[in-house]
């Protein structure tokens, strides 16, 4: 949950591999307009009422479509929301289409992407629905597994690739377990966001990068 | 949320300083028995039905007392649960009454306390109600602030004291911000527990300690 994954192309790739839609929406302009209206309505509503009170009926009503239109394309409200997340964030964040920035300066690259993530997680339009999803996932192990596959794991892999590049350049410990390293780097961000126990700021992101890179350094 | 704080005497101290009870319970044996029954019932029920569906009525019924008995001692269900948590975990964990172990070997001491925390967070009797509280806190900023004051912050301070001792012994960076260091150490544990994205094991705890101590080491 709550990684920067939603911002990455990997989430899109994963969505293409494991579509939540029962059948691909009709390619006509009208279908596409309905589909976008449904995704937008699901994001707005989950932020307003929370995941538990979100209904397909309410999404349909807000989107101006019939319930059956939604059921034809998605098996559940969770499936709608996951598509909504991967879609809207893909659209907004084309700059990471090739993965994280790789200027050769790992610290600068991580700070850049984490600053963008701070912006995202302090934007109520993103934050409120994402929080609703995160809470629903914490309460429901099956839903959590779907989030992991569709959002978290693809996002982690984007970070892993950037760390692998640094590893190959000899900038971090060659024996570092990269999946664990990413978990270690991102968890304080995710946890602080979810618990609200501290401010999500650029300064916090910078300290996180500094601390993580000290841990990742080649052993002396 | 989800620190080992509940296991520590600091939580008890904090509870004494900022009681959730409106008036101290009658010291008579019968009152004390009712009080314990209420706290136990609240822990059982929140694990069974979740925080949102937990009611004072249901707690009273399970505990065999009248609703007014609960309202006389606690202003809200959140207050009952916070007392239940600090009380039951204090009773179970007297070994940390003086803070974290301090043998002089920081890594060994942190591993020991995190292993105990793994045991706690993989015990359904603890895990289920604590998860309900964590989820309720994620959804409700005011409740989150209460958790922070009663559970998280006191627990963080116990870790901070142990790190300060290591700092004074020259074992970790003298410039390290200890509050941030504790957040950095515990967040991956808390996050993995809440999201269920990986196993909470002794091996995970050991890797966490290893990674954190690399980050905390004096700068070369």
GROMACS .gro file of C-alpha atoms in nm, chain B residues 26-138:
model
  113
  246UNK     CA    1  -1.410   0.245   4.296
  247UNK     CA    2  -1.136   0.053   4.469
  248UNK     CA    3  -1.368  -0.218   4.592
  249UNK     CA    4  -1.311  -0.570   4.469
  250UNK     CA    5  -1.642  -0.573   4.285
  251UNK     CA    6  -1.565  -0.255   4.092
  252UNK     CA    7  -1.223  -0.381   4.001
  253UNK     CA    8  -1.375  -0.707   3.877
  254UNK     CA    9  -1.625  -0.512   3.662
  255UNK     CA   10  -1.352  -0.289   3.530
  256UNK     CA   11  -1.139  -0.584   3.423
  257UNK     CA   12  -1.441  -0.755   3.267
  258UNK     CA   13  -1.516  -0.441   3.065
  259UNK     CA   14  -1.159  -0.406   2.942
  260UNK     CA   15  -1.143  -0.776   2.850
  261UNK     CA   16  -1.481  -0.762   2.673
  262UNK     CA   17  -1.375  -0.457   2.471
  263UNK     CA   18  -1.060  -0.634   2.351
  264UNK     CA   19  -1.250  -0.949   2.257
  265UNK     CA   20  -1.528  -0.764   2.077
  266UNK     CA   21  -1.314  -0.524   1.877
  267UNK     CA   22  -1.126  -0.824   1.742
  268UNK     CA   23  -1.453  -0.992   1.650
  269UNK     CA   24  -1.654  -0.707   1.497
  270UNK     CA   25  -1.400  -0.431   1.427
  271UNK     CA   26  -1.386  -0.083   1.573
  272UNK     CA   27  -1.668   0.073   1.370
  273UNK     CA   28  -1.925  -0.183   1.481
  274UNK     CA   29  -1.810  -0.194   1.841
  275UNK     CA   30  -2.071  -0.048   2.077
  276UNK     CA   31  -2.075   0.035   2.446
  277UNK     CA   32  -2.394  -0.174   2.467
  278UNK     CA   33  -2.218  -0.484   2.337
  279UNK     CA   34  -1.923  -0.434   2.571
  280UNK     CA   35  -2.160  -0.396   2.867
  281UNK     CA   36  -2.353  -0.706   2.771
  282UNK     CA   37  -2.038  -0.918   2.729
  283UNK     CA   38  -1.894  -0.788   3.055
  284UNK     CA   39  -2.218  -0.844   3.245
  285UNK     CA   40  -2.250  -0.483   3.358
  286UNK     CA   41  -2.487  -0.198   3.282
  287UNK     CA   42  -2.405   0.062   3.015
  288UNK     CA   43  -2.400   0.333   3.282
  289UNK     CA   44  -2.116   0.156   3.459
  290UNK     CA   45  -1.904   0.201   3.148
  291UNK     CA   46  -2.009   0.560   3.089
  292UNK     CA   47  -1.929   0.642   3.452
  293UNK     CA   48  -1.565   0.543   3.397
  294UNK     CA   49  -1.495   0.615   3.031
  295UNK     CA   50  -1.608   0.892   2.796
  296UNK     CA   51  -1.598   0.683   2.476
  297UNK     CA   52  -1.531   0.340   2.329
  298UNK     CA   53  -1.191   0.467   2.217
  299UNK     CA   54  -1.105   0.548   2.578
  300UNK     CA   55  -1.210   0.199   2.692
  301UNK     CA   56  -0.995   0.036   2.425
  302UNK     CA   57  -0.691   0.247   2.497
  303UNK     CA   58  -0.712   0.154   2.865
  304UNK     CA   59  -0.766  -0.209   2.770
  305UNK     CA   60  -0.452  -0.205   2.558
  306UNK     CA   61  -0.224  -0.036   2.804
  307UNK     CA   62  -0.356  -0.251   3.090
  308UNK     CA   63  -0.348  -0.597   2.938
  309UNK     CA   64  -0.010  -0.551   2.777
  310UNK     CA   65   0.140  -0.406   3.093
  311UNK     CA   66   0.025  -0.709   3.286
  312UNK     CA   67   0.173  -0.949   3.032
  313UNK     CA   68   0.507  -0.775   2.988
  314UNK     CA   69   0.665  -0.692   3.318
  315UNK     CA   70   1.012  -0.773   3.184
  316UNK     CA   71   1.046  -0.436   3.016
  317UNK     CA   72   0.952  -0.248   3.329
  318UNK     CA   73   1.286  -0.070   3.326
  319UNK     CA   74   1.285   0.001   2.951
  320UNK     CA   75   1.448  -0.200   2.676
  321UNK     CA   76   1.722  -0.443   2.773
  322UNK     CA   77   2.062  -0.274   2.788
  323UNK     CA   78   2.338  -0.533   2.785
  324UNK     CA   79   2.573  -0.299   2.600
  325UNK     CA   80   2.512  -0.493   2.276
  326UNK     CA   81   2.262  -0.273   2.093
  327UNK     CA   82   2.198  -0.517   1.809
  328UNK     CA   83   2.127  -0.806   2.046
  329UNK     CA   84   1.901  -0.591   2.263
  330UNK     CA   85   1.698  -0.465   1.966
  331UNK     CA   86   1.669  -0.816   1.825
  332UNK     CA   87   1.541  -0.941   2.158
  333UNK     CA   88   1.268  -0.682   2.189
  334UNK     CA   89   1.168  -0.711   1.823
  335UNK     CA   90   1.142  -1.090   1.852
  336UNK     CA   91   0.902  -1.040   2.142
  337UNK     CA   92   0.712  -0.792   1.926
  338UNK     CA   93   0.692  -1.048   1.644
  339UNK     CA   94   0.539  -1.291   1.892
  340UNK     CA   95   0.288  -1.029   1.997
  341UNK     CA   96   0.187  -0.922   1.646
  342UNK     CA   97   0.145  -1.280   1.529
  343UNK     CA   98  -0.081  -1.361   1.824
  344UNK     CA   99  -0.442  -1.326   1.703
  345UNK     CA  100  -0.565  -1.229   2.050
  346UNK     CA  101  -0.343  -0.922   2.035
  347UNK     CA  102  -0.329  -0.873   1.662
  348UNK     CA  103  -0.700  -0.857   1.580
  349UNK     CA  104  -0.797  -0.582   1.825
  350UNK     CA  105  -0.477  -0.389   1.758
  351UNK     CA  106  -0.548  -0.400   1.385
  352UNK     CA  107  -0.901  -0.272   1.448
  353UNK     CA  108  -0.754   0.018   1.646
  354UNK     CA  109  -0.490   0.090   1.382
  355UNK     CA  110  -0.751   0.098   1.107
  356UNK     CA  111  -0.978   0.320   1.312
  357UNK     CA  112  -0.684   0.554   1.370
  358UNK     CA  113  -0.596   0.564   1.001
   0.00000   0.00000   0.00000
